[in-house]
Every structure is written in structure tokens, then in C-alpha cells.
XYZ file of C-alpha atoms in Angstrom:
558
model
C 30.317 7.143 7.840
C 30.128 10.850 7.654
C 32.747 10.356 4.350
C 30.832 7.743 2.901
C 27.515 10.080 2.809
C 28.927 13.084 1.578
C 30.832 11.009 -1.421
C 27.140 9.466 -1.802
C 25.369 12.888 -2.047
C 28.223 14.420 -4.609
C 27.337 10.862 -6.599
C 23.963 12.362 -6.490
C 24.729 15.748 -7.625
C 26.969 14.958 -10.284
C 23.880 12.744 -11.475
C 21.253 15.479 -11.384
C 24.030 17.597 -12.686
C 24.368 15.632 -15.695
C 20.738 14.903 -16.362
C 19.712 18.462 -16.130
C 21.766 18.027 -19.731
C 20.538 15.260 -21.126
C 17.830 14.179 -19.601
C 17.282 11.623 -17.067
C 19.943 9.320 -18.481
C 23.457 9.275 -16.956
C 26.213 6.800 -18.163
C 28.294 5.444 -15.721
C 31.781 6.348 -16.485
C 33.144 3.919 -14.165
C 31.872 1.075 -17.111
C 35.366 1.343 -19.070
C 37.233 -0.339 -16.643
C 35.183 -3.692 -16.378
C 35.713 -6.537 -18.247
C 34.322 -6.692 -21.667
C 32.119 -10.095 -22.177
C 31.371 -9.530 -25.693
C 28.039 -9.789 -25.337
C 27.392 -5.762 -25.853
C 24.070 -4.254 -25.016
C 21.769 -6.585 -22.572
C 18.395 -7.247 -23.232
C 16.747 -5.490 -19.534
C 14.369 -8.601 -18.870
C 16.978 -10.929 -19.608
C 19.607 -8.955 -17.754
C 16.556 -8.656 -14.629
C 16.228 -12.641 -14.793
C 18.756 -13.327 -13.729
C 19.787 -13.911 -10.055
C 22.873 -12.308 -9.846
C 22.347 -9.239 -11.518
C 18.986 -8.992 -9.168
C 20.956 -9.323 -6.246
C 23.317 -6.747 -7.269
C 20.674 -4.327 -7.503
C 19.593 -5.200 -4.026
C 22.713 -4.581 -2.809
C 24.103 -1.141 -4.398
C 22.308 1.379 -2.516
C 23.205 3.228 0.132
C 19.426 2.883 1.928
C 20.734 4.043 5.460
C 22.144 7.613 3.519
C 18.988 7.860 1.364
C 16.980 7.669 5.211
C 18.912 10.385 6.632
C 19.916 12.347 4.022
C 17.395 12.530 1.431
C 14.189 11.431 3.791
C 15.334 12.905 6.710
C 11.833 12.465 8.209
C 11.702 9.389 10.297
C 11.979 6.449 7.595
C 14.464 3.791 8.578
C 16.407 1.425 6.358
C 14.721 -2.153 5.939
C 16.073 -5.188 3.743
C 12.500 -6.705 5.165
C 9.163 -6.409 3.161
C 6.998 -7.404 6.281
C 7.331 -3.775 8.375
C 7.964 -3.740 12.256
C 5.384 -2.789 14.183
C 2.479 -4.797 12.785
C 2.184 -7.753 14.001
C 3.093 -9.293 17.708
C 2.320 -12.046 19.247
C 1.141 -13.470 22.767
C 3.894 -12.267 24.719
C 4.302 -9.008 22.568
C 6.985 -9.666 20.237
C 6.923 -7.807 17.143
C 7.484 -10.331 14.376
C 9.970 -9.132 13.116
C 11.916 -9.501 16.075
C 10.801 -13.477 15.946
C 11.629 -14.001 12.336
C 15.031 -12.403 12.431
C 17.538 -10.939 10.197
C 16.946 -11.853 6.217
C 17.564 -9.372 2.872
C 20.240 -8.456 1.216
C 22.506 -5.659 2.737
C 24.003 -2.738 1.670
C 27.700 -3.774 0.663
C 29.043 -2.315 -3.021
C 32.038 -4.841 -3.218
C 29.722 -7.646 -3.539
C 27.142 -5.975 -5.752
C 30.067 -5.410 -8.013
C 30.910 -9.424 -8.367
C 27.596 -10.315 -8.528
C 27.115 -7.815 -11.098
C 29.999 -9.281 -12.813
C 29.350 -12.980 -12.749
C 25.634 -11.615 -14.192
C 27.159 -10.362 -16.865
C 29.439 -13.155 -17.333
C 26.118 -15.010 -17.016
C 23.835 -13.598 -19.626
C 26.464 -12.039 -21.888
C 26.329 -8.524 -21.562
C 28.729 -5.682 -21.274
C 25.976 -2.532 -20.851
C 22.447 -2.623 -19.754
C 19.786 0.020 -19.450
C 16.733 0.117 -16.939
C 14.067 2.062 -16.414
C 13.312 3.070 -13.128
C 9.446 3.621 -13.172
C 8.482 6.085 -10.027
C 5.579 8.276 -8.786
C 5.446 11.697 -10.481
C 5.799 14.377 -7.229
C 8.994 16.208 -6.488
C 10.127 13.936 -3.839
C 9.933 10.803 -5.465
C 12.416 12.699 -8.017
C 15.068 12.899 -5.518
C 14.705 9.695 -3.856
C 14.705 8.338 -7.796
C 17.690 10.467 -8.852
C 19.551 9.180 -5.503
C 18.959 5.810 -6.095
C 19.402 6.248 -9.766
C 22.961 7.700 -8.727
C 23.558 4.825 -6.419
C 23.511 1.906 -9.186
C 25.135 3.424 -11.880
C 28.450 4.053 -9.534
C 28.319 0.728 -7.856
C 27.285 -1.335 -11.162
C 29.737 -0.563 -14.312
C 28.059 -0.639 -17.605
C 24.252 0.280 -15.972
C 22.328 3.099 -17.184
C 19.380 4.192 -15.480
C 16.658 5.951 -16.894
C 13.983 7.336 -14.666
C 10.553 7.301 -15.983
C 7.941 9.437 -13.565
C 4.288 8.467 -13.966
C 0.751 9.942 -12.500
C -0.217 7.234 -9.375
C -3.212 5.615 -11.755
C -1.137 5.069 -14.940
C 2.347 3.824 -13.122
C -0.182 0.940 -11.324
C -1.571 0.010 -14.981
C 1.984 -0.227 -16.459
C 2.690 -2.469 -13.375
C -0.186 -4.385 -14.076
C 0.485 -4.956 -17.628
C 4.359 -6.348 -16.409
C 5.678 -2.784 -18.588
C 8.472 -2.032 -16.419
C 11.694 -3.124 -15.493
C 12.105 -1.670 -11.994
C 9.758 0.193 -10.255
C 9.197 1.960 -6.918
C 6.605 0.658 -4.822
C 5.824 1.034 -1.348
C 2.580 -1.583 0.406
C 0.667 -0.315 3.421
C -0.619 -3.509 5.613
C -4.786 -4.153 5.149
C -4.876 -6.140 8.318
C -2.163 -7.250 11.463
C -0.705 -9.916 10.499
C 2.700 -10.983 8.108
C 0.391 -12.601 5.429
C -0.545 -9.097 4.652
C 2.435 -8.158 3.509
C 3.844 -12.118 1.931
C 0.927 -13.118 -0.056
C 1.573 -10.771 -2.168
C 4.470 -12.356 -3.348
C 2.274 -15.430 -4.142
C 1.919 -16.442 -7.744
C -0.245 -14.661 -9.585
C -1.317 -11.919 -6.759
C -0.474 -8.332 -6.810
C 3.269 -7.610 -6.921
C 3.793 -11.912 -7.771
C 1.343 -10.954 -10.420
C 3.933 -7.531 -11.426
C 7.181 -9.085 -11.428
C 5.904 -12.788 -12.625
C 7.480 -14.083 -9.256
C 6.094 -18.122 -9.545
C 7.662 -19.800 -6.548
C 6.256 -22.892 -5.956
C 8.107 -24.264 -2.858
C 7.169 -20.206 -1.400
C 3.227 -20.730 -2.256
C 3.642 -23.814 -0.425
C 5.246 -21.976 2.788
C 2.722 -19.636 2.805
C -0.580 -21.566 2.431
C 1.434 -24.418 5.396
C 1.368 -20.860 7.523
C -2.169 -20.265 7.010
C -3.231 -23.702 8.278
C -0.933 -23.916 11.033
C -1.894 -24.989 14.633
C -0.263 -22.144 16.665
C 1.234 -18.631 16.007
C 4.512 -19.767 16.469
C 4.283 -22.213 13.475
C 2.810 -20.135 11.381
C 5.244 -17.288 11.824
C 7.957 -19.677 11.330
C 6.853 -20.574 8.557
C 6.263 -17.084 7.419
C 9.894 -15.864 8.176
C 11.281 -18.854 5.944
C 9.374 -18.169 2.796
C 9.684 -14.308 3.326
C 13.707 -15.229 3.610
C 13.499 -17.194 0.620
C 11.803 -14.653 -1.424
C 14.096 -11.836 -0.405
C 16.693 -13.901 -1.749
C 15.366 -14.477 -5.161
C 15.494 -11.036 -5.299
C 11.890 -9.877 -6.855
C 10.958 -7.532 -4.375
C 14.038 -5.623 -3.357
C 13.582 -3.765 0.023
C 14.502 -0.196 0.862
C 13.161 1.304 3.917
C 10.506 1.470 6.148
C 8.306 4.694 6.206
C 8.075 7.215 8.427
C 6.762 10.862 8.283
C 7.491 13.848 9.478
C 5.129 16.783 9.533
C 3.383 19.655 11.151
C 0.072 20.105 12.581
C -1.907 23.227 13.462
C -2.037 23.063 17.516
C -5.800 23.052 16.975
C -6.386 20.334 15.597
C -6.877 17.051 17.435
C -8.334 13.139 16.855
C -7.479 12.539 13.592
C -6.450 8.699 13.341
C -2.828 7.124 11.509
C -4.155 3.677 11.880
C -1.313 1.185 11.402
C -3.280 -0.980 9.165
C -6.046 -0.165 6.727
C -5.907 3.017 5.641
C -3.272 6.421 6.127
C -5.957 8.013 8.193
C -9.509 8.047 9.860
C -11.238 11.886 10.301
C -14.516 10.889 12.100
C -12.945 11.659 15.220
C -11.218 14.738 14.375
C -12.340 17.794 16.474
C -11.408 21.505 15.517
C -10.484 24.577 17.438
C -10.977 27.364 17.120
C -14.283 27.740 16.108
C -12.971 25.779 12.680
C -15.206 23.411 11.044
C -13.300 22.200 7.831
C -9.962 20.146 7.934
C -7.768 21.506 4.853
C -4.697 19.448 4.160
C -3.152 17.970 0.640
C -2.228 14.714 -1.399
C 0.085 14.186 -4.204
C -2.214 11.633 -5.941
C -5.379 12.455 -7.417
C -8.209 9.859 -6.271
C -7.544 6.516 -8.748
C -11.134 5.007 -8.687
C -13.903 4.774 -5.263
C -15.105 1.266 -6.970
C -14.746 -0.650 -3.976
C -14.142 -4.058 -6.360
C -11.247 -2.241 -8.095
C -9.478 0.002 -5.632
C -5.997 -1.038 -4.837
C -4.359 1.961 -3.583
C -3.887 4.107 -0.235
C -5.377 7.075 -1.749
C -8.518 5.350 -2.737
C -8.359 3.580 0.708
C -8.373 6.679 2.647
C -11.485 8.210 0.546
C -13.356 4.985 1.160
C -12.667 4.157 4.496
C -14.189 7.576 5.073
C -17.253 8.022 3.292
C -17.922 4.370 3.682
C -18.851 2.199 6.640
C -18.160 -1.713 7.004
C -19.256 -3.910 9.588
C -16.691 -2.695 12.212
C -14.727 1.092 12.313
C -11.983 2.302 14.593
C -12.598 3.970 18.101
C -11.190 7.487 18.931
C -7.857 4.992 20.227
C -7.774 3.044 16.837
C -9.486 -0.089 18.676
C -11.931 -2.049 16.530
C -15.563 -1.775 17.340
C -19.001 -1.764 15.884
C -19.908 -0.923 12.939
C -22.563 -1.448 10.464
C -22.533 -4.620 12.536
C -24.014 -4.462 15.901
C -22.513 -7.545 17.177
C -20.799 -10.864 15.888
C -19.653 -14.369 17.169
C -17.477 -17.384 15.692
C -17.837 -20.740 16.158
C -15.698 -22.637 18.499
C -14.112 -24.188 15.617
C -13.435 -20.703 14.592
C -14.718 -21.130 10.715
C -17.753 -19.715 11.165
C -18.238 -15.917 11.729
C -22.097 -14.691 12.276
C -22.550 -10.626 12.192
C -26.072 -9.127 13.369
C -26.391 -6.314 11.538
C -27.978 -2.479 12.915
C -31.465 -1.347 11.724
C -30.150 2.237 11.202
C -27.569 2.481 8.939
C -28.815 4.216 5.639
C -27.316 4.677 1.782
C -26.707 8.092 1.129
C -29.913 7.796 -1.463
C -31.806 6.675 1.917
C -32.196 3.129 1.072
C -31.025 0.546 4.306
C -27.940 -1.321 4.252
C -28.879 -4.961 4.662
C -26.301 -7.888 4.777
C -27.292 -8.721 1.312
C -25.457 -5.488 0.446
C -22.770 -7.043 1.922
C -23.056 -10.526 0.079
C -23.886 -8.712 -2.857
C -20.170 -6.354 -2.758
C -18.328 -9.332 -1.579
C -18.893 -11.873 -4.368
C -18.838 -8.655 -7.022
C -15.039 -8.749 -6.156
C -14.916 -12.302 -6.146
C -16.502 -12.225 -9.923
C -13.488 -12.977 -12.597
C -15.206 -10.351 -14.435
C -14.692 -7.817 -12.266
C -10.860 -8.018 -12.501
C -10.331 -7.039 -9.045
C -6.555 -7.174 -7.782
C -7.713 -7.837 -4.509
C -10.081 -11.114 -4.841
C -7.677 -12.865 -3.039
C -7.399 -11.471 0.094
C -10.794 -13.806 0.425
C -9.306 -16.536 -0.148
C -9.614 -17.473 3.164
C -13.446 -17.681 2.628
C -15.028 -21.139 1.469
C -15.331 -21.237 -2.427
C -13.670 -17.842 -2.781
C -10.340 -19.031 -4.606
C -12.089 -21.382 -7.104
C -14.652 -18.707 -8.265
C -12.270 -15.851 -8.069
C -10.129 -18.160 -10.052
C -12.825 -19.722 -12.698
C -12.123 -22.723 -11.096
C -16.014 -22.780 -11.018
C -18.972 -20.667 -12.831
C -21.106 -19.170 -10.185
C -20.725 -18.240 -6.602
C -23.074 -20.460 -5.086
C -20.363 -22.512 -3.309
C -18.905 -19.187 -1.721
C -19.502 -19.376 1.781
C -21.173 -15.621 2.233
C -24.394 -15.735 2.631
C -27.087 -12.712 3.970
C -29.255 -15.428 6.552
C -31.561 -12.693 6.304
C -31.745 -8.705 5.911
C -29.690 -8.093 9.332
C -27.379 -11.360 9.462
C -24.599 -12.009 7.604
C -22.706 -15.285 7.556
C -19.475 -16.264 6.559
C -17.828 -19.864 6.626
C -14.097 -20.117 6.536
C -11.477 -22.906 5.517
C -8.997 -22.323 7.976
C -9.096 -20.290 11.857
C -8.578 -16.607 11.289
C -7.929 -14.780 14.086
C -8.199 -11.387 13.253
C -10.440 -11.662 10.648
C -12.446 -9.330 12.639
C -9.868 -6.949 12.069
C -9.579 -7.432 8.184
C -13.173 -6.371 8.178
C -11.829 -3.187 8.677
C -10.632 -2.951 4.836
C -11.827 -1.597 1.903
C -12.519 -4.207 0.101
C -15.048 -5.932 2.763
C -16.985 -2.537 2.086
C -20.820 -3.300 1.544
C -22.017 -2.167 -2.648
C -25.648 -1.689 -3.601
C -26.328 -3.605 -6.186
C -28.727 -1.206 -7.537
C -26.716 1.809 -7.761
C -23.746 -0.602 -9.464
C -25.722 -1.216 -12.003
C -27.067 1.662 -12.639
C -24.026 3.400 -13.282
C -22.506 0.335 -14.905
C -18.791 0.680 -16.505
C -19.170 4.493 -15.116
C -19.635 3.571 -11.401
C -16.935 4.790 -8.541
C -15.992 7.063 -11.466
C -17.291 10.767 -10.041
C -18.904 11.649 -6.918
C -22.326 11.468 -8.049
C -21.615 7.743 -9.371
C -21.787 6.428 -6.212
C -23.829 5.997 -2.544
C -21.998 6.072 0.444
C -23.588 5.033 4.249
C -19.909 6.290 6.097
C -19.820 9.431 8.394
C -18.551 11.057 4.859
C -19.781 11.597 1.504
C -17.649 12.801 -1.730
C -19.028 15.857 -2.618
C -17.070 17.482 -4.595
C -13.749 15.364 -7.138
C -12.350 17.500 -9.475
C -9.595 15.612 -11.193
C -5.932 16.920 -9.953
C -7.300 19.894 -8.207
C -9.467 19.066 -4.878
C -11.760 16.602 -3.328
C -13.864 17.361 -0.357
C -15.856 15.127 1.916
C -18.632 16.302 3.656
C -20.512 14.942 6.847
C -23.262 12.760 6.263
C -26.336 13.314 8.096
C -27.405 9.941 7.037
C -25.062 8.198 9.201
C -26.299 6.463 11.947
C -23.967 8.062 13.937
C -23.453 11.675 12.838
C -23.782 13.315 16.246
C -20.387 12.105 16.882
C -18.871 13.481 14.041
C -17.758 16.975 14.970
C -16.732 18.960 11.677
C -18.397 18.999 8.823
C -15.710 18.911 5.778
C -12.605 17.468 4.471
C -11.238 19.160 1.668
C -7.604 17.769 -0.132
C -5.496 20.277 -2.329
C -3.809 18.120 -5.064
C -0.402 19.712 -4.548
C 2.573 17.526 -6.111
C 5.681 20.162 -4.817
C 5.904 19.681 -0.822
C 7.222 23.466 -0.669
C 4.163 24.620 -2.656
C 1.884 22.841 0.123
C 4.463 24.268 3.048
C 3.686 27.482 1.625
C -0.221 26.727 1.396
C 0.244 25.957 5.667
C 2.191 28.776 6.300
C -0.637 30.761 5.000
C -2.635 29.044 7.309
C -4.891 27.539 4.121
C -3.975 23.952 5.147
C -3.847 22.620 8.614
C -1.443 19.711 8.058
C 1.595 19.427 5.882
C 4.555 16.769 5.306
C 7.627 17.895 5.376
C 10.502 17.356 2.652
C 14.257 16.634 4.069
C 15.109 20.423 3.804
C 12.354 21.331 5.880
C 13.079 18.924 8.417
C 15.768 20.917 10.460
C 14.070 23.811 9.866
C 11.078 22.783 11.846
C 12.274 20.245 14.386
C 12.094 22.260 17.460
C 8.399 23.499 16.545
C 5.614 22.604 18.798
C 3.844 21.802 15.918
C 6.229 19.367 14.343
C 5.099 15.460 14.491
C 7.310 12.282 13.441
C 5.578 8.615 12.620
C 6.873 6.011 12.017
C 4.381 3.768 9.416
C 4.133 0.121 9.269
C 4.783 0.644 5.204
C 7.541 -0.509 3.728
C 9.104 0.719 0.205
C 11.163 -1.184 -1.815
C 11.557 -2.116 -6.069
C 9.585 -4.332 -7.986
C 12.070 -6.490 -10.118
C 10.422 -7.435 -13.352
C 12.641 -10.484 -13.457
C 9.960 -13.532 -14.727
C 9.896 -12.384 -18.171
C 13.007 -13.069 -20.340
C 12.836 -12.712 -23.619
C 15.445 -15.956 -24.498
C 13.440 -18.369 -23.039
């Protein structure tokens, strides 16, 4: 084992070695001994659809290595999308314990014939790929180990790494302009589905690679309407098996973190669904009132229709409020709603809303706000990429879908200015507990259209009722949030700022906490050891997992 890693990391060097030459290209020179199939250079999407050469891919990198060596922070290897720790059942079993072992493992000598028999397949001797990736520092390494990692276990690949800003690498995703690309999903509620319907045709990362899996759509929407948990989940391990082996989505590892914390600080919330964190209940020694830490993203959009990130996420799920929150132990409570209640049937969920919960321009929120935000996302002309996580709501699929031309069949409906109902096609257990996502956020209409195209665009663009507001975004520098003394419950909020450093380098931001100018810092894999035995050193371990996007449903000799 400890051979194997160190002839991994001098694969790595000799990689960065060469690139810091020419660039982020390295040819493999282990390509001159294959066999030659006359076919020359391979077209990437033709090369990428096809099964073989996808499954070689899964299978060429050394994921347990890249955990300990390059991570070093807690992340564990997974050839799973759907992360452990999410989702258990009655008796407490983690489903991923239930649904078993699936994914293809780690094991060169059989990437190397599958490799083969691709190129034997599609008629191609040399390929390049671009591997699209986030543009900090330590995406860089992990990108330079894994690029490292398939050009020595897959003769005639060259890799090319292509680093993006967070908002532009999601729109080249979108438009299907990559060929593989890095990706990582954090779960919006606790349950598989979170994680396998995006795989579905036509949604999020089914919609990136142009996955269209018809006997998987059918697996997935059987789970849905199943009688009992154990059904369901059954059914969700088989389709998620299934899909790993068709090789779209091609899993890596399972997040975790390592970091440090100032000993002063206290409360601040990692939910494992949702969002990365919750600061409402963060208190401050001290005598401190503002919580500095960093990001490596700049803030995408705070459009609640169009968000689709974690950075977003975290902004809204801060200075917004939706009809439940998290308690100071992560437990999900009252919100904007006071109360709720299903039907016995379980299809029909009624929320009674509070009197006291104001828009940051003073107006109240009313369940119409909620109607109102709901069916905005629904609207094809919104182009939201996350529509269809209401699918589960009555007439939400065929209007998000154009099926029909209004949303009066869409079973939301504001009874009156305080009760909000919604009517379901199937049981939904935790649906509760989705309402704790950002896109069940409430919109005012009003302040939508005022701002039009520009809304969610800049802090003044916007009203927010959460224990936050955005007070101050300036583009790749900083964004604060400040406490809202509108918020219906602002007496329990205990500091009064939130203020994120853009920093991209994780040494420049573990110099910016040694300084004591930040209060919370993640750690890169050389910092690891060198922290450890620090009081103020924290591990987590994320129910995110990270793995490559395949672009494989788009040949170009069809």
C-alpha cells in the first residue's frame, strides 16, 4: 500500500512537473506500447459514449490515495453517489448500509482492457479530454492528481485541465460544453431521491451528461410511489446500481473537512442537508460581535428561482426564512409557519402561517408570497434547474414541463393570507423537511418585478424576512450579512454580522486566521499534520459526495 502511494504521488509530480512546461497537457508516454487500431485521434464525445471507455475512467484512479494523500482532511473514498449518513430508516440503518455495495472500483488492470476494447470499439488510438474543475488552488491538485492518474493507467489519453470561476463552470455544464467535469452534490432533503433524481432524464446532472435511461426513470418514479420504505429503497439501490454502471456519473469520494475554529466561537450549524451552514445560533466570545471566515466562490445569483449552488444556498438560507428553520440541535421547527398538519392520506399538507414575520421593506409575508415564489420556479420561463424537485406537488411536472399553459392545476394554493395549502400525488414523508430548502423560499412578487431581469443580482435587488440581510456583495472580494431587526425573532440572534473574505489560496486564508482576522479556516492536506493535535482543530465528515460528470449522450457519429 505504502509503495503503491508513493509511485502514485511521483505519477503526480512528474505530471505537474511536466505541465509547469507546457501547460496543463501531459502525454502519456506509456501510449507507444498499446496496440495501434488505426483509427488515430478519437473524437472526445464519441470516445465518452461509449461504455467501455466510461468505465475505464471510473476505474483508473487511485480515490483511496487521493483521500489520504492529497485531501488528507477527513474525505473517504466512495464508488456511491447517494452519501452515508443521510438517510436511515426505522430501525436506524443508514441506507447505504441497506442498498449495499455497487460502483466501479479502483483496479488499473481492468481499466486498461476496458480501455482497450473502447478503443477497439470506436476506432481510436489517442484521445484528449478536458477535465473542467473549480478555479481555487485545491481543486488544482486534486485535478492534477487525478489528471496524473488516467493518463498512466489509460495509454493514448491526454488530459487537459480546464479551471473555471464556480458561475461560468455551472453554465458550461449546462450548455453540455464539457467532456468531464468535477462535481460534487450536497443533499436538499434526507432521503436517496435527493441525490438519484438527478440522474433522471432531463434534470440537473441527467440534463449535463444527456444520461436518458428509461428503464432508471422508471425505478425511480416505482420508488416514489412505493408502499413502505423498504420498497422504495430497494428500488432506489437498483436504479442507483444501474446508473453507476452506465458510467455517467463516476464517483470519487465522500467529503469531509478538516478545519480550525477560534475556541470562542460556538453554535454555528453544519446541517447535513440543506445548506453548508446555519449562523442564527452562533454566539461569540469574547466580547466579539462579527463572525469573519472565507469562501472560494463568489455568490452565483440570491434569485431564489435560479439558485442551484451551495454558495447561494448558504446566503439564502440565512437572510431568508421558509416555513420551518433548524433549532440550535439542527432539529426542524417553526418557521414562518406557526404550525402544519397532513391529511391521513398524507397528500395534503396545510401550514398556518405567523402574523409577525416582515419583508425587509416592512411589508408581511403572507402565504401568497409563498404561492407566488413557488409557481415562479415552476414557470418554464423562469428556467429554473430546480423545478423538479416539485414534482411531487399536483400539476407541478406538467407546467414545469409545458405540458400545460398556466398553473392553475398546481396544487399550491394561499387558502387565505396566513394558510397555505399544498396537495401532493404521492405520501412524502419528510416533505416537512424539504421545506427546509432554498427553493421552497417565499418571493414577493412586487419586489420581483420591480427589479425584473436585474433581481437577486446585488444586495439592494432584493428583500429578505430571515434573521440576515445582504448588506454589503462586492463581486470576488467580501459579502457581509447583517442581523435583521425585522425578524420576528431577532432577540435570539446574538451577533450582529457575517462577513466572507473571497480568498481562493487556503494558505492565504490560514494566514488571514493566524492573524486572528478570520475565526474559521479549512485546512489544505499540508496543514493537516501540522494542526492535528490543536484544540482548535475540527474534522466533519459531509453527507456530499464528489465524483465526474461524463458527457457521454452526445456523440457526434450518430
Amino acid at each position: 500500500m505504502v509503495l503503491r502511494k508513493r509511485l502514485a504521488l511521483m505519477s503526480a509530480t512528474a505530471a505537474v512537473a511536466v505541465m509547469s512546461l507546457v501547460g496543463c497537457t501531459s502525454t502519456n508516454s506509456g501510449s507507444t506500447g498499446s496496440a495501434t487500431n488505426g483509427g488515430g485521434e478519437g473524437d472526445p464525445l464519441d470516445v465518452l459514449a461509449n461504455k467501455n471507455a466510461r468505465a475505464a475512467i471510473a476505474m483508473a484512479i487511485d480515490k483511496q490515495t487521493l483521500c489520504d494523500t492529497i485531501l488528507n482532511n477527513g474525505t473517504v473514498p466512495a464508488d456511491y453517489l447517494t452519501a452515508r449518513g443521510l438517510a436511515f430508516n426505522a430501525d436506524g440503518k443508514d441506507y447505504r448500509d441497506v442498498a449495499g455495495d455497487m460502483g466501479y472500483k479502483y483496479n488499473t488492470e481492468e481499466a486498461a482492457k476496458s480501455w482497450e476494447t473502447a478503443k477497439q470499439e470506436v476506432g481510436f488510438d489517442t484521445v484528449t479530454l478536458e477535465l473542467l474543475t473549480f478555479d481555487s488552488e485545491s481543486s488544482k491538485r486534486q485535478a492534477e492528481f487525478m489528471q496524473a492518474e488516467l493518463q498512466n493507467a489509460l495509454p493514448g489519453l491526454t488530459v487537459k485541465i480546464q479551471q473555471q470561476p464556480f458561475k461560468q463552470k455551472l453554465e458550461l455544464e449546462g450548455k453540455g460544453e464539457f467532456h468531464l467535469s468535477f462535481a460534487g452534490w450536497s443533499p436538499d432533503y434526507p432521503d436517496p431521491l435527493t441525490f438519484l433524481e438527478t440522474m433522471q432524464t432531463g434534470i440537473q446532472y441527467g440534463s449535463n451528461t444527456n444520461y436518458n435511461n428509461s428503464e432508471y426513470d422508471k425505478l425511480i418514479e416505482e420508488a416514489k410511489t412505493a408502499g413502505s420504505q423498504e420498497e422504495s429503497w430497494a428500488k432506489y439501490a437498483e436504479a442507483e446500481k444501474m446508473m453507476l454502471e452506465d458510467g455517467f456519473i463516476n464517483p470519487i469520494m465522500q467529503q469531509g473537512s478538516s478545519y480550525l475554529q477560534k475556541p470562542y466561537v460556538s453554535g454555528r450549524l453544519t446541517p447535513s442537508f440543506g445548506v453548508p451552514a446555519i449562523y442564527n445560533w452562533v454566539e461569540l466570545g469574547e466580547g466579539k460581535k462579527e463572525l469573519n471566515i472565507t469562501g472560494s466562490s463568489d455568490i452565483p445569483t440570491i434569485d431564489i428561482s435560479k439558485a442551484e449552488d451551495t454558495v447561494s444556498s448558504e446566503v439564502l438560507m440565512n437572510t431568508m426564512e421558509g416555513l420551518v428553520r433548524l433549532d440550535k440541535d439542527g432539529k426542524v421547527v417553526p418557521g414562518v409557519a406557526e404550525s402544519w398538519e397532513k391529511s391521513e392520506d398524507g397528500k395534503t399538507w396545510t401550514f398556518k402561517l405567523r402574523k409577525d414575520s416582515k419583508w425587509s421593506n416592512g411589508d408581511t409575508v403572507t402565504a401568497k408570497d409563498f404561492e407566488y415564489s413557488w409557481k415562479r420556479t415552476l414557470d418554464p420561463a423562469t428556467a429554473s434547474t430546480y423545478g423538479f424537485i416539485m414534482y411531487d406537488i399536483v400539476g407541478a411536472k406538467d407546467y414545469n414541463l409545458g405540458t400545460v399553459d398556466n398553473a392553475d392545476g398546481v396544487g399550491i394554493k394561499a387558502i387565505d393570507d396566513y394558510t397555505l395549502q399544498v396537495e401532493l400525488v404521492r405520501p412524502v414523508h419528510y416533505f416537512d423537511s424539504l421545506m427546509f430548502f432554498k427553493t421552497f423560499l417565499p418571493q414577493n412578487q412586487k419586489v420581483v418585478e420591480q427589479f425584473g431581469q436585474e433581481y437577486g443580482t446585488d444586495k439592494d435587488k432584493m428583500v429578505y424576512n430571515g434573521p440576515f440581510t445582504l448588506t454589503e456583495w462586492k463581486l470576488e472580494d467580501i459579502y457581509t450579512m447583517s442581523k435583521n431587526p425585522n425578524y420576528w425573532d431577532a432577540s435570539s440572534i446574538k451577533i450582529d454580522k457575517v462577513n466572507t473574505k473571497i480568498v481562493k489560496d487556503t494558505n492565504a486564508a490560514l494566514n488571514l486566521y493566524e492573524t486572528g482576522e478570520i475565526d474559521i479556516v479549512g485546512l489544505s492536506s499540508e496543514s493537516v499534520d501540522k494542526y492535528k493535535e490543536s484544540p482548535e482543530f475540527k474534522t466533519l465528515l459531509k453527507a456530499s459526495t464528489y465524483f465526474f460528470q461524463v458527457n457521454g449522450g452526445r456523440p457526434t457519429n450518430k
